[in-house]
Tab-separated table of C-alpha atoms in Angstrom:
chain	number	residue	atom	x	y	z
A	497	UNK	CA	-54.299	-9.183	32.570
A	498	UNK	CA	-52.617	-11.486	34.996
A	499	UNK	CA	-50.404	-12.885	32.320
A	500	UNK	CA	-49.192	-9.386	31.444
A	501	UNK	CA	-48.623	-8.559	35.032
A	502	UNK	CA	-46.520	-11.641	35.519
A	503	UNK	CA	-44.360	-10.635	32.421
A	504	UNK	CA	-43.752	-7.240	34.018
A	505	UNK	CA	-42.801	-8.798	37.400
A	506	UNK	CA	-40.429	-11.343	35.898
A	507	UNK	CA	-38.792	-8.653	33.520
A	508	UNK	CA	-38.341	-6.340	36.673
A	509	UNK	CA	-36.705	-9.141	38.650
A	510	UNK	CA	-34.330	-10.019	35.785
A	511	UNK	CA	-33.249	-6.300	35.509
A	512	UNK	CA	-32.819	-6.208	39.309
A	513	UNK	CA	-30.731	-9.122	39.114
A	514	UNK	CA	-28.417	-7.799	36.452
A	515	UNK	CA	-28.008	-4.546	38.428
A	516	UNK	CA	-27.085	-6.421	41.595
A	517	UNK	CA	-24.653	-8.476	39.606
A	518	UNK	CA	-23.067	-5.565	37.918
A	519	UNK	CA	-22.768	-3.796	41.309
A	520	UNK	CA	-21.131	-6.806	42.805
A	521	UNK	CA	-18.818	-7.096	39.831
A	522	UNK	CA	-17.787	-3.351	40.171
A	523	UNK	CA	-17.254	-3.741	43.883
A	524	UNK	CA	-15.223	-6.929	43.497
A	525	UNK	CA	-13.221	-5.555	40.477
A	526	UNK	CA	-12.712	-1.791	40.870
A	527	UNK	CA	-11.115	0.008	37.869
A	528	UNK	CA	-7.286	0.442	38.459
A	529	UNK	CA	-4.584	2.058	36.595
A	530	UNK	CA	-1.009	0.664	36.843
A	531	UNK	CA	2.096	2.497	35.726
A	532	UNK	CA	5.246	0.433	35.447
A	533	UNK	CA	8.283	-0.427	33.346
A	534	UNK	CA	11.948	0.532	33.280
A	535	UNK	CA	11.205	3.970	32.350
A	536	UNK	CA	9.781	4.934	35.835
A	537	UNK	CA	11.331	4.760	39.190
A	538	UNK	CA	8.313	3.433	40.949
A	539	UNK	CA	5.509	1.133	39.888
A	540	UNK	CA	2.275	2.595	40.994
A	541	UNK	CA	-1.388	1.467	40.914
A	542	UNK	CA	-4.282	3.944	41.225
A	543	UNK	CA	-7.866	3.066	41.869
A	544	UNK	CA	-10.497	5.089	40.085
A	545	UNK	CA	-11.469	6.487	43.536
A	546	UNK	CA	-7.970	7.650	44.147
A	547	UNK	CA	-7.876	9.288	40.635
A	548	UNK	CA	-11.239	10.953	41.186
A	549	UNK	CA	-9.863	12.457	44.503
A	550	UNK	CA	-7.049	14.326	42.665
A	551	UNK	CA	-9.205	17.309	42.309
A	552	UNK	CA	-6.408	19.846	42.200
A	553	UNK	CA	-4.863	18.066	39.312
A	554	UNK	CA	-8.082	17.510	37.323
A	555	UNK	CA	-8.143	18.969	33.830
A	556	UNK	CA	-11.253	19.605	31.859
A	557	UNK	CA	-10.833	20.148	28.059
A	558	UNK	CA	-12.499	20.136	24.693
A	559	UNK	CA	-10.837	17.819	22.266
A	560	UNK	CA	-11.229	17.712	18.359
A	561	UNK	CA	-10.756	14.132	17.087
A	562	UNK	CA	-10.872	12.666	13.594
A	563	UNK	CA	-11.302	9.013	12.746
A	564	UNK	CA	-9.831	7.208	9.770
A	565	UNK	CA	-13.158	7.170	7.636
A	566	UNK	CA	-12.363	10.291	7.958
A	567	UNK	CA	-14.846	12.281	9.901
A	568	UNK	CA	-14.526	14.915	12.605
A	569	UNK	CA	-16.205	15.131	16.018
A	570	UNK	CA	-15.750	17.031	19.362
A	571	UNK	CA	-15.446	15.511	22.750
A	572	UNK	CA	-15.737	17.066	26.195
A	573	UNK	CA	-13.588	15.277	28.655
A	574	UNK	CA	-12.320	15.635	32.190
A	575	UNK	CA	-9.568	13.751	33.851
A	576	UNK	CA	-6.097	13.635	35.175
A	577	UNK	CA	-3.160	14.736	32.984
A	578	UNK	CA	-0.954	11.911	31.843
A	579	UNK	CA	2.215	13.885	32.708
A	580	UNK	CA	1.098	14.272	36.298
A	581	UNK	CA	0.561	10.615	36.688
A	582	UNK	CA	3.896	9.802	35.067
A	583	UNK	CA	5.759	12.221	37.306
A	584	UNK	CA	4.174	10.612	40.348
A	585	UNK	CA	5.605	7.286	39.067
A	586	UNK	CA	9.100	8.948	38.657
A	587	UNK	CA	9.221	9.004	34.870
A	588	UNK	CA	13.045	8.961	33.888
A	589	UNK	CA	14.723	11.206	31.344
A	590	UNK	CA	15.697	8.183	29.408
A	591	UNK	CA	12.071	7.038	28.957
A	592	UNK	CA	11.285	6.668	25.247
A	593	UNK	CA	8.033	4.786	24.652
A	594	UNK	CA	4.652	4.472	26.318
A	595	UNK	CA	2.513	1.369	25.945
A	596	UNK	CA	-1.174	1.674	26.850
A	597	UNK	CA	-3.158	-1.532	27.393
A	598	UNK	CA	-6.837	-1.945	27.939
A	599	UNK	CA	-8.566	-4.504	30.246
A	600	UNK	CA	-9.439	-6.505	27.223
A	601	UNK	CA	-5.875	-6.846	26.010
A	602	UNK	CA	-5.907	-4.156	23.238
A	603	UNK	CA	-2.618	-2.229	23.222
A	604	UNK	CA	-1.321	0.898	21.487
A	605	UNK	CA	2.292	2.235	21.748
A	606	UNK	CA	3.511	5.842	21.379
A	607	UNK	CA	6.866	7.534	21.535
A	608	UNK	CA	7.230	9.939	24.438
A	609	UNK	CA	8.160	12.495	21.911
A	610	UNK	CA	4.822	12.505	20.033
A	611	UNK	CA	2.638	12.153	23.108
A	612	UNK	CA	4.533	14.227	25.824
A	613	UNK	CA	6.633	16.630	23.921
A	614	UNK	CA	4.849	17.490	20.737
A	615	UNK	CA	2.254	20.348	21.024
A	616	UNK	CA	-1.331	19.096	20.767
A	617	UNK	CA	-4.385	21.275	20.218
A	618	UNK	CA	-8.070	21.428	20.184
A	619	UNK	CA	-9.101	22.769	16.691
A	620	UNK	CA	-12.420	24.690	16.840
A	621	UNK	CA	-14.683	25.081	13.815
A	622	UNK	CA	-13.946	28.939	13.829
A	623	UNK	CA	-10.378	28.301	12.831
A	624	UNK	CA	-8.890	29.016	16.321
A	625	UNK	CA	-6.972	26.474	18.288
A	626	UNK	CA	-6.089	25.811	21.960
A	627	UNK	CA	-3.415	23.716	23.403
A	628	UNK	CA	-4.609	20.758	25.406
A	629	UNK	CA	-2.955	18.017	27.484
A	630	UNK	CA	-3.118	14.268	27.111
A	631	UNK	CA	-5.256	12.969	29.997
A	632	UNK	CA	-6.618	9.943	31.394
A	633	UNK	CA	-10.364	10.764	30.927
A	634	UNK	CA	-12.731	9.676	33.729
A	635	UNK	CA	-15.690	11.702	32.526
A	636	UNK	CA	-17.101	12.380	29.071
A	637	UNK	CA	-19.679	14.146	26.949
A	638	UNK	CA	-20.345	14.931	23.287
A	639	UNK	CA	-22.841	17.779	24.184
A	640	UNK	CA	-20.921	20.036	26.547
A	641	UNK	CA	-19.502	20.155	30.079
A	642	UNK	CA	-22.877	20.414	31.633
A	643	UNK	CA	-23.878	16.990	30.426
A	644	UNK	CA	-20.661	15.064	31.686
A	645	UNK	CA	-21.057	11.455	33.003
A	646	UNK	CA	-18.653	8.831	34.089
A	647	UNK	CA	-16.816	6.913	31.555
A	648	UNK	CA	-14.249	4.005	31.492
A	649	UNK	CA	-10.781	5.254	31.825
A	650	UNK	CA	-9.640	6.348	28.399
A	651	UNK	CA	-6.436	7.856	27.066
A	652	UNK	CA	-7.329	11.166	25.316
A	653	UNK	CA	-5.101	13.539	23.446
A	654	UNK	CA	-5.380	16.541	21.169
A	655	UNK	CA	-4.404	16.882	17.551
A	656	UNK	CA	-0.936	18.066	16.427
A	657	UNK	CA	-2.437	19.316	13.171
A	658	UNK	CA	-6.074	19.831	12.138
A	659	UNK	CA	-7.906	16.648	11.033
A	660	UNK	CA	-4.964	14.424	12.306
A	661	UNK	CA	-6.705	11.038	12.762
A	662	UNK	CA	-6.227	10.638	16.546
A	663	UNK	CA	-9.529	8.911	17.260
A	664	UNK	CA	-8.090	5.395	16.864
A	665	UNK	CA	-5.475	6.250	19.353
A	666	UNK	CA	-7.899	6.933	22.410
A	667	UNK	CA	-7.327	3.635	24.257
A	668	UNK	CA	-10.506	2.803	26.192
A	669	UNK	CA	-10.828	0.612	29.428
A	670	UNK	CA	-7.311	1.572	30.162
A	671	UNK	CA	-5.698	-0.544	32.712
A	672	UNK	CA	-1.905	-0.496	32.180
A	673	UNK	CA	0.721	2.189	31.139
A	674	UNK	CA	4.159	0.669	30.555
A	675	UNK	CA	6.972	3.204	30.237
A	676	UNK	CA	10.092	1.945	28.479
A	677	UNK	CA	13.623	3.149	27.779
A	678	UNK	CA	13.899	1.232	24.565
A	679	UNK	CA	14.625	3.470	21.495
A	680	UNK	CA	11.602	3.364	19.150
A	681	UNK	CA	12.018	1.553	15.861
A	682	UNK	CA	11.674	3.802	12.662
A	683	UNK	CA	9.011	3.563	10.086
A	684	UNK	CA	10.210	2.224	6.659
A	685	UNK	CA	10.488	4.791	3.792
A	686	UNK	CA	7.666	5.642	1.347
A	687	UNK	CA	7.904	3.780	-2.125
A	688	UNK	CA	6.850	5.402	-5.290
A	689	UNK	CA	5.253	3.721	-8.196
A	690	UNK	CA	4.978	5.969	-11.389
A	691	UNK	CA	3.465	5.082	-14.785
A	692	UNK	CA	3.038	7.390	-17.786
A	693	UNK	CA	-0.670	8.209	-18.689
A	694	UNK	CA	-2.745	10.016	-21.106
A	695	UNK	CA	-2.742	13.330	-19.101
A	696	UNK	CA	0.714	13.064	-17.450
A	697	UNK	CA	2.742	10.882	-15.145
A	698	UNK	CA	0.655	9.101	-12.401
A	699	UNK	CA	2.553	8.567	-9.214
A	700	UNK	CA	1.279	6.434	-6.396
A	701	UNK	CA	2.861	6.474	-2.870
A	702	UNK	CA	2.956	3.174	-1.189
A	703	UNK	CA	4.128	1.919	2.202
A	704	UNK	CA	4.464	-1.514	3.904
A	705	UNK	CA	2.277	-0.289	6.767
A	706	UNK	CA	-0.175	1.817	4.760
A	707	UNK	CA	-2.873	1.944	7.331
A	708	UNK	CA	-0.674	2.479	10.340
A	709	UNK	CA	0.899	5.539	9.078
A	710	UNK	CA	-0.021	8.734	7.278
A	711	UNK	CA	2.107	9.600	4.186
A	712	UNK	CA	2.884	13.304	3.962
A	713	UNK	CA	4.273	14.740	0.720
A	714	UNK	CA	5.455	17.794	-1.014
A	715	UNK	CA	5.835	18.699	-4.816
A	716	UNK	CA	7.818	21.865	-4.530
A	717	UNK	CA	11.128	20.424	-3.484
A	718	UNK	CA	10.786	21.244	0.318
A	719	UNK	CA	10.878	18.472	2.921
A	720	UNK	CA	7.610	17.136	3.988
A	721	UNK	CA	6.351	17.529	7.565
A	722	UNK	CA	3.108	16.693	9.455
A	723	UNK	CA	1.812	20.038	8.031
A	724	UNK	CA	2.142	18.853	4.485
A	725	UNK	CA	-0.371	17.281	2.233
A	726	UNK	CA	-1.765	13.941	3.262
A	727	UNK	CA	-1.795	11.123	0.598
A	728	UNK	CA	-3.720	8.368	2.251
A	729	UNK	CA	-6.563	10.455	3.483
A	730	UNK	CA	-8.649	7.383	4.488
A	731	UNK	CA	-7.875	3.998	5.635
A	732	UNK	CA	-7.785	1.432	2.715
A	733	UNK	CA	-10.486	-0.519	4.135
A	734	UNK	CA	-13.081	2.450	4.491
A	735	UNK	CA	-12.856	4.809	1.545
A	736	UNK	CA	-9.870	3.924	-0.593
A	737	UNK	CA	-11.324	6.054	-3.483
A	738	UNK	CA	-10.203	9.165	-1.493
A	739	UNK	CA	-6.529	8.090	-1.746
A	740	UNK	CA	-5.937	9.509	-5.291
A	741	UNK	CA	-2.467	9.143	-7.104
A	742	UNK	CA	-0.591	12.366	-7.846
A	743	UNK	CA	-0.829	13.376	-11.423
A	744	UNK	CA	2.217	15.150	-12.608
A	745	UNK	CA	2.192	17.274	-15.831
A	746	UNK	CA	5.668	18.911	-15.579
A	747	UNK	CA	9.046	17.889	-14.319
A	748	UNK	CA	8.517	17.535	-10.524
A	749	UNK	CA	10.249	16.300	-7.418
A	750	UNK	CA	8.133	14.603	-5.094
A	751	UNK	CA	9.207	14.096	-1.365
A	752	UNK	CA	7.331	11.889	1.155
A	753	UNK	CA	7.624	10.855	4.742
A	754	UNK	CA	5.772	8.284	6.826
A	755	UNK	CA	4.530	9.314	10.214
A	756	UNK	CA	2.646	7.126	12.589
A	757	UNK	CA	2.224	6.338	16.293
A	758	UNK	CA	4.734	4.328	18.252
A	759	UNK	CA	7.731	4.752	15.880
A	760	UNK	CA	10.011	7.583	14.868
A	761	UNK	CA	9.187	9.277	11.478
A	762	UNK	CA	10.591	7.509	8.328
A	763	UNK	CA	13.549	8.879	6.332
A	764	UNK	CA	12.387	11.264	3.767
A	765	UNK	CA	11.978	9.518	0.306
A	766	UNK	CA	12.171	11.369	-2.991
A	767	UNK	CA	11.633	10.917	-6.661
A	768	UNK	CA	12.104	13.189	-9.786
A	769	UNK	CA	9.513	12.769	-12.239
A	770	UNK	CA	10.409	13.641	-15.857
A	771	UNK	CA	7.377	14.277	-17.882
A	772	UNK	CA	8.007	13.579	-21.563
A	773	UNK	CA	5.477	14.339	-24.270
A	774	UNK	CA	3.902	10.793	-25.143
A	775	UNK	CA	5.856	9.102	-28.017
A	776	UNK	CA	2.660	7.656	-29.483
A	777	UNK	CA	-0.877	9.089	-30.091
A	778	UNK	CA	-2.551	5.675	-30.712
A	779	UNK	CA	-2.539	3.997	-27.300
A	780	UNK	CA	-5.938	5.220	-25.837
A	781	UNK	CA	-7.438	1.888	-26.430
A	782	UNK	CA	-4.556	0.117	-24.838
A	783	UNK	CA	-4.118	1.605	-21.363
A	784	UNK	CA	-3.006	-1.809	-20.082
A	785	UNK	CA	0.045	-1.710	-22.250
A	786	UNK	CA	0.719	2.083	-22.363
A	787	UNK	CA	3.419	1.989	-19.562
A	788	UNK	CA	5.319	-0.852	-21.222
A	789	UNK	CA	5.210	0.680	-24.787
A	790	UNK	CA	6.404	4.031	-23.445
A	791	UNK	CA	9.194	2.533	-21.297
A	792	UNK	CA	10.568	0.321	-24.152
A	793	UNK	CA	10.284	3.271	-26.508
A	794	UNK	CA	12.202	5.436	-24.156
A	795	UNK	CA	14.974	2.751	-24.047
A	796	UNK	CA	15.004	2.383	-27.927
A	797	UNK	CA	13.988	-1.259	-27.775
A	798	UNK	CA	11.000	-0.612	-29.808
A	799	UNK	CA	9.882	2.084	-32.233
A	800	UNK	CA	6.732	3.227	-33.901
A	801	UNK	CA	5.453	3.003	-37.584
A	802	UNK	CA	5.806	6.819	-38.251
A	803	UNK	CA	3.656	9.921	-37.576
A	804	UNK	CA	3.657	9.287	-33.685
A	805	UNK	CA	1.841	5.925	-34.294
A	806	UNK	CA	2.766	2.682	-32.642
A	807	UNK	CA	0.054	0.454	-34.267
A	808	UNK	CA	-0.369	-1.661	-31.003
A	809	UNK	CA	-2.859	-3.996	-32.552
A	810	UNK	CA	-0.867	-4.778	-35.489
A	811	UNK	CA	0.638	-8.332	-35.890
A	812	UNK	CA	4.375	-8.676	-35.080
A	813	UNK	CA	6.536	-10.495	-37.505
A	814	UNK	CA	9.371	-12.846	-36.485
A	815	UNK	CA	12.064	-10.415	-37.831
A	816	UNK	CA	10.590	-7.629	-35.880
A	817	UNK	CA	10.650	-9.568	-32.763
A	818	UNK	CA	14.202	-10.715	-33.343
A	819	UNK	CA	15.314	-7.055	-33.277
A	820	UNK	CA	13.141	-6.388	-30.070
A	821	UNK	CA	14.590	-9.217	-28.140
A	822	UNK	CA	18.190	-8.509	-29.183
A	823	UNK	CA	17.777	-4.860	-27.994
A	824	UNK	CA	16.014	-5.872	-24.920
A	825	UNK	CA	19.011	-8.199	-23.955
A	826	UNK	CA	21.392	-5.377	-24.424
A	827	UNK	CA	23.049	-6.911	-27.349
A	828	UNK	CA	24.090	-5.488	-30.769
A	829	UNK	CA	23.284	-6.785	-34.261
A	830	UNK	CA	25.506	-9.721	-35.371
A	831	UNK	CA	28.173	-9.266	-37.926
A	832	UNK	CA	28.618	-12.862	-39.279
A	833	UNK	CA	29.236	-13.094	-42.950
A	834	UNK	CA	26.947	-15.985	-43.473
A	835	UNK	CA	23.490	-16.623	-41.923
A	836	UNK	CA	22.263	-20.028	-40.852
A	837	UNK	CA	19.015	-19.433	-42.636
A	838	UNK	CA	18.521	-19.810	-46.399
A	839	UNK	CA	15.882	-16.942	-46.676
A	840	UNK	CA	17.953	-14.254	-44.956
A	841	UNK	CA	20.261	-12.050	-46.987
A	842	UNK	CA	22.979	-9.662	-45.759
A	843	UNK	CA	21.270	-6.818	-47.340
A	844	UNK	CA	18.026	-7.333	-45.311
A	845	UNK	CA	17.483	-4.718	-42.442
A	846	UNK	CA	17.000	-7.502	-39.966
A	847	UNK	CA	19.918	-9.630	-41.026
A	848	UNK	CA	22.193	-8.675	-37.978
A	849	UNK	CA	19.319	-9.064	-35.482
A	850	UNK	CA	18.248	-12.499	-36.703
A	851	UNK	CA	21.918	-13.707	-36.783
A	852	UNK	CA	22.522	-12.471	-33.181
A	853	UNK	CA	19.241	-13.987	-31.795
A	854	UNK	CA	20.226	-17.296	-33.449
A	855	UNK	CA	23.637	-17.026	-32.033
A	856	UNK	CA	22.191	-16.537	-28.531
A	857	UNK	CA	19.982	-19.661	-28.963
A	858	UNK	CA	16.809	-17.501	-28.671
A	859	UNK	CA	15.440	-18.134	-32.311
A	860	UNK	CA	15.270	-21.323	-34.324
A	861	UNK	CA	14.534	-21.771	-37.869
A	862	UNK	CA	12.201	-24.428	-39.650
A	863	UNK	CA	13.380	-27.842	-40.755
A	864	UNK	CA	13.726	-26.739	-44.228
A	865	UNK	CA	16.374	-24.157	-43.252
A	866	UNK	CA	14.298	-21.130	-43.545
A	867	UNK	CA	13.542	-18.422	-40.901
A	868	UNK	CA	10.481	-17.034	-42.508
A	869	UNK	CA	11.083	-13.382	-41.417
A	870	UNK	CA	7.720	-11.953	-42.722
A	871	UNK	CA	5.694	-14.613	-40.983
A	872	UNK	CA	3.716	-13.344	-38.018
A	873	UNK	CA	4.941	-14.456	-34.636
A	874	UNK	CA	2.605	-16.665	-32.668
A	875	UNK	CA	2.037	-16.083	-28.944
A	876	UNK	CA	3.711	-19.440	-27.975
A	877	UNK	CA	6.781	-18.740	-30.173
A	878	UNK	CA	7.061	-15.406	-28.356
A	879	UNK	CA	6.803	-16.744	-24.933
A	880	UNK	CA	9.270	-19.548	-25.697
A	881	UNK	CA	11.780	-17.008	-26.771
A	882	UNK	CA	11.250	-14.929	-23.614
A	883	UNK	CA	11.545	-17.769	-21.229
A	884	UNK	CA	14.732	-18.980	-22.908
A	885	UNK	CA	16.032	-15.414	-22.747
A	886	UNK	CA	15.588	-15.695	-18.927
A	887	UNK	CA	17.724	-18.776	-18.930
A	888	UNK	CA	14.996	-21.215	-18.290
A	889	UNK	CA	14.430	-24.477	-20.174
A	890	UNK	CA	10.772	-25.441	-19.992
A	891	UNK	CA	9.901	-28.358	-22.085
A	892	UNK	CA	6.598	-29.744	-21.128
A	893	UNK	CA	7.987	-32.782	-19.556
A	894	UNK	CA	10.212	-30.794	-17.225
A	895	UNK	CA	7.576	-28.293	-15.874
A	896	UNK	CA	5.738	-29.343	-12.544
A	897	UNK	CA	2.242	-30.449	-12.725
A	898	UNK	CA	1.204	-27.524	-10.609
A	899	UNK	CA	2.430	-25.005	-13.148
A	900	UNK	CA	0.713	-27.017	-16.048
A	901	UNK	CA	-2.610	-27.569	-14.207
A	902	UNK	CA	-4.238	-24.106	-14.920
A	903	UNK	CA	-3.958	-24.829	-18.766
A	904	UNK	CA	-5.327	-28.468	-18.523
A	905	UNK	CA	-8.400	-27.384	-20.472
A	906	UNK	CA	-6.775	-25.124	-22.972
A	907	UNK	CA	-6.481	-26.812	-26.336
A	908	UNK	CA	-5.034	-23.860	-28.256
A	909	UNK	CA	-1.425	-24.556	-26.968
A	910	UNK	CA	0.847	-26.901	-28.987
A	911	UNK	CA	2.348	-29.758	-27.100
A	912	UNK	CA	5.878	-28.617	-27.537
A	913	UNK	CA	4.999	-25.040	-26.236
A	914	UNK	CA	2.791	-26.005	-23.278
A	915	UNK	CA	5.648	-25.962	-20.793
A	916	UNK	CA	7.041	-22.676	-21.982
A	917	UNK	CA	3.500	-21.031	-21.687
A	918	UNK	CA	3.032	-22.365	-18.216
A	919	UNK	CA	6.517	-21.160	-17.172
A	920	UNK	CA	5.838	-17.742	-18.753
A	921	UNK	CA	2.722	-17.477	-16.532
A	922	UNK	CA	4.754	-18.431	-13.558
A	923	UNK	CA	7.394	-15.839	-14.307
A	924	UNK	CA	4.707	-13.189	-14.519
A	925	UNK	CA	5.124	-12.377	-18.266
A	926	UNK	CA	1.598	-12.644	-19.176
A	927	UNK	CA	-0.933	-9.779	-18.613
A	928	UNK	CA	-4.240	-11.033	-17.177
A	929	UNK	CA	-7.362	-9.559	-18.968
A	930	UNK	CA	-6.054	-9.280	-22.635
A	931	UNK	CA	-3.145	-11.804	-23.109
A	932	UNK	CA	-4.633	-14.351	-20.857
A	933	UNK	CA	-7.947	-14.724	-19.116
A	934	UNK	CA	-9.333	-16.659	-16.177
A	935	UNK	CA	-12.051	-19.098	-16.949
A	936	UNK	CA	-13.789	-21.514	-14.577
A	937	UNK	CA	-10.778	-21.686	-12.289
A	938	UNK	CA	-8.409	-22.138	-15.021
A	939	UNK	CA	-6.524	-20.038	-17.608
A	940	UNK	CA	-7.162	-19.487	-21.083
A	941	UNK	CA	-4.858	-18.335	-23.983
A	942	UNK	CA	-4.960	-18.633	-27.722
A	943	UNK	CA	-1.189	-19.490	-27.758
A	944	UNK	CA	-1.458	-20.379	-31.524
A	945	UNK	CA	-2.880	-16.968	-32.275
A	946	UNK	CA	-1.022	-14.011	-33.677
A	947	UNK	CA	1.083	-11.931	-31.334
A	948	UNK	CA	0.241	-8.149	-31.731
A	949	UNK	CA	2.711	-5.387	-31.051
A	950	UNK	CA	1.073	-4.242	-27.639
A	951	UNK	CA	1.229	-7.843	-26.167
A	952	UNK	CA	4.973	-8.243	-27.350
A	953	UNK	CA	5.853	-4.914	-25.539
A	954	UNK	CA	4.066	-5.992	-22.351
A	955	UNK	CA	5.628	-9.382	-22.302
A	956	UNK	CA	9.365	-7.885	-22.926
A	957	UNK	CA	8.588	-5.229	-20.370
A	958	UNK	CA	7.732	-7.779	-17.673
A	959	UNK	CA	10.686	-9.846	-18.729
A	960	UNK	CA	13.087	-6.942	-17.988
A	961	UNK	CA	11.375	-6.150	-14.689
A	962	UNK	CA	11.934	-9.909	-13.612
A	963	UNK	CA	15.521	-9.796	-14.795
A	964	UNK	CA	16.242	-6.802	-12.617
A	965	UNK	CA	15.174	-8.688	-9.511
A	966	UNK	CA	17.488	-11.605	-10.171
């Protein structure tokens, strides 16, 4: 019993000590709010007591807020309107930005337009809305105004539209407001990434500051605003599955704008999506190569085997690839009277393509003077041709050890081709998962194996993508 009593006494003493220390800390470091910067005429500092004494200016409101998970909630808060305090500091007509900094160093910047001029509301569950001011809250409750209690100074604002994700903008432990006359930067434009799919064209909307902005878009030809559809409903680190690509099934113009705190809205970006019926019906088992095949088919670089079939898993012959590479390079079939290969005749359908590929130095024959047009192309032969088409010379001895290292344990690459295979990987020509796989920290590829039509289409497609960047 005495032991239990001793524990109770010690616990009580510790609690009392912490209470005294906290009270001392509050007395020694009272909450203050400083307003400064070249956007105000006077630098002012208010203590919490001074703010609480501004009873005639106090504003009590209900705020609807949404976080970026996203979930909604309601806050009951009471404090001093931001505009009232800024006017006391003599905010200038030239003020353009407001930077709010907490006592722990966290900071968030807003434009004056979005925080002071744009109308902000409390959106009730019954569908009604009420205009509310941005305030520096001193009292807070999540249950109602009859349950209010002191809270740290916290910037609080309403929503411009229902479910606007304003919760991350509520700066707690507020200590400083810096008003600046500097013109805000502008958010970069939205970027579109489209790819043909089984049920239409899939369009992803991307942005260099994906989690700092909301992407608003339209599909009816009108300009998007903050009232338009939201693309990135959730932050990427919470529920990315909610951010679904747009599937377009008919010719459509998509317009998009990036809107976020602290910068002016981006310029409106747009893309016209032309939906063309799939050229081939046998690509369902090759989703990884579908975009490449459809793209090259649309450019007449490749063709099918008839009856809307591409035969993606069929081996590719040397003569077929000669035609593909010549067309991919934007060249026309050669017209030389005499071919350098003994087994190629002028009457052969591939004659001009083989002749042009040889002229360009992309395809070589065999020591016996033959080309062997009907022989299946190996993966290492294909990659060697593509690397050379990009203007690279990649003999094994001329490629850095770093590029060769991932293939150190791969025995299915001929010595003469090892440098070209490594360089093809470096250039991004190899699709991971089918053409090449990652094994025990290295890379594995059956370079001596047969090239199938889907693999060739993917490699040529990626080569063209890389060439457009040069």
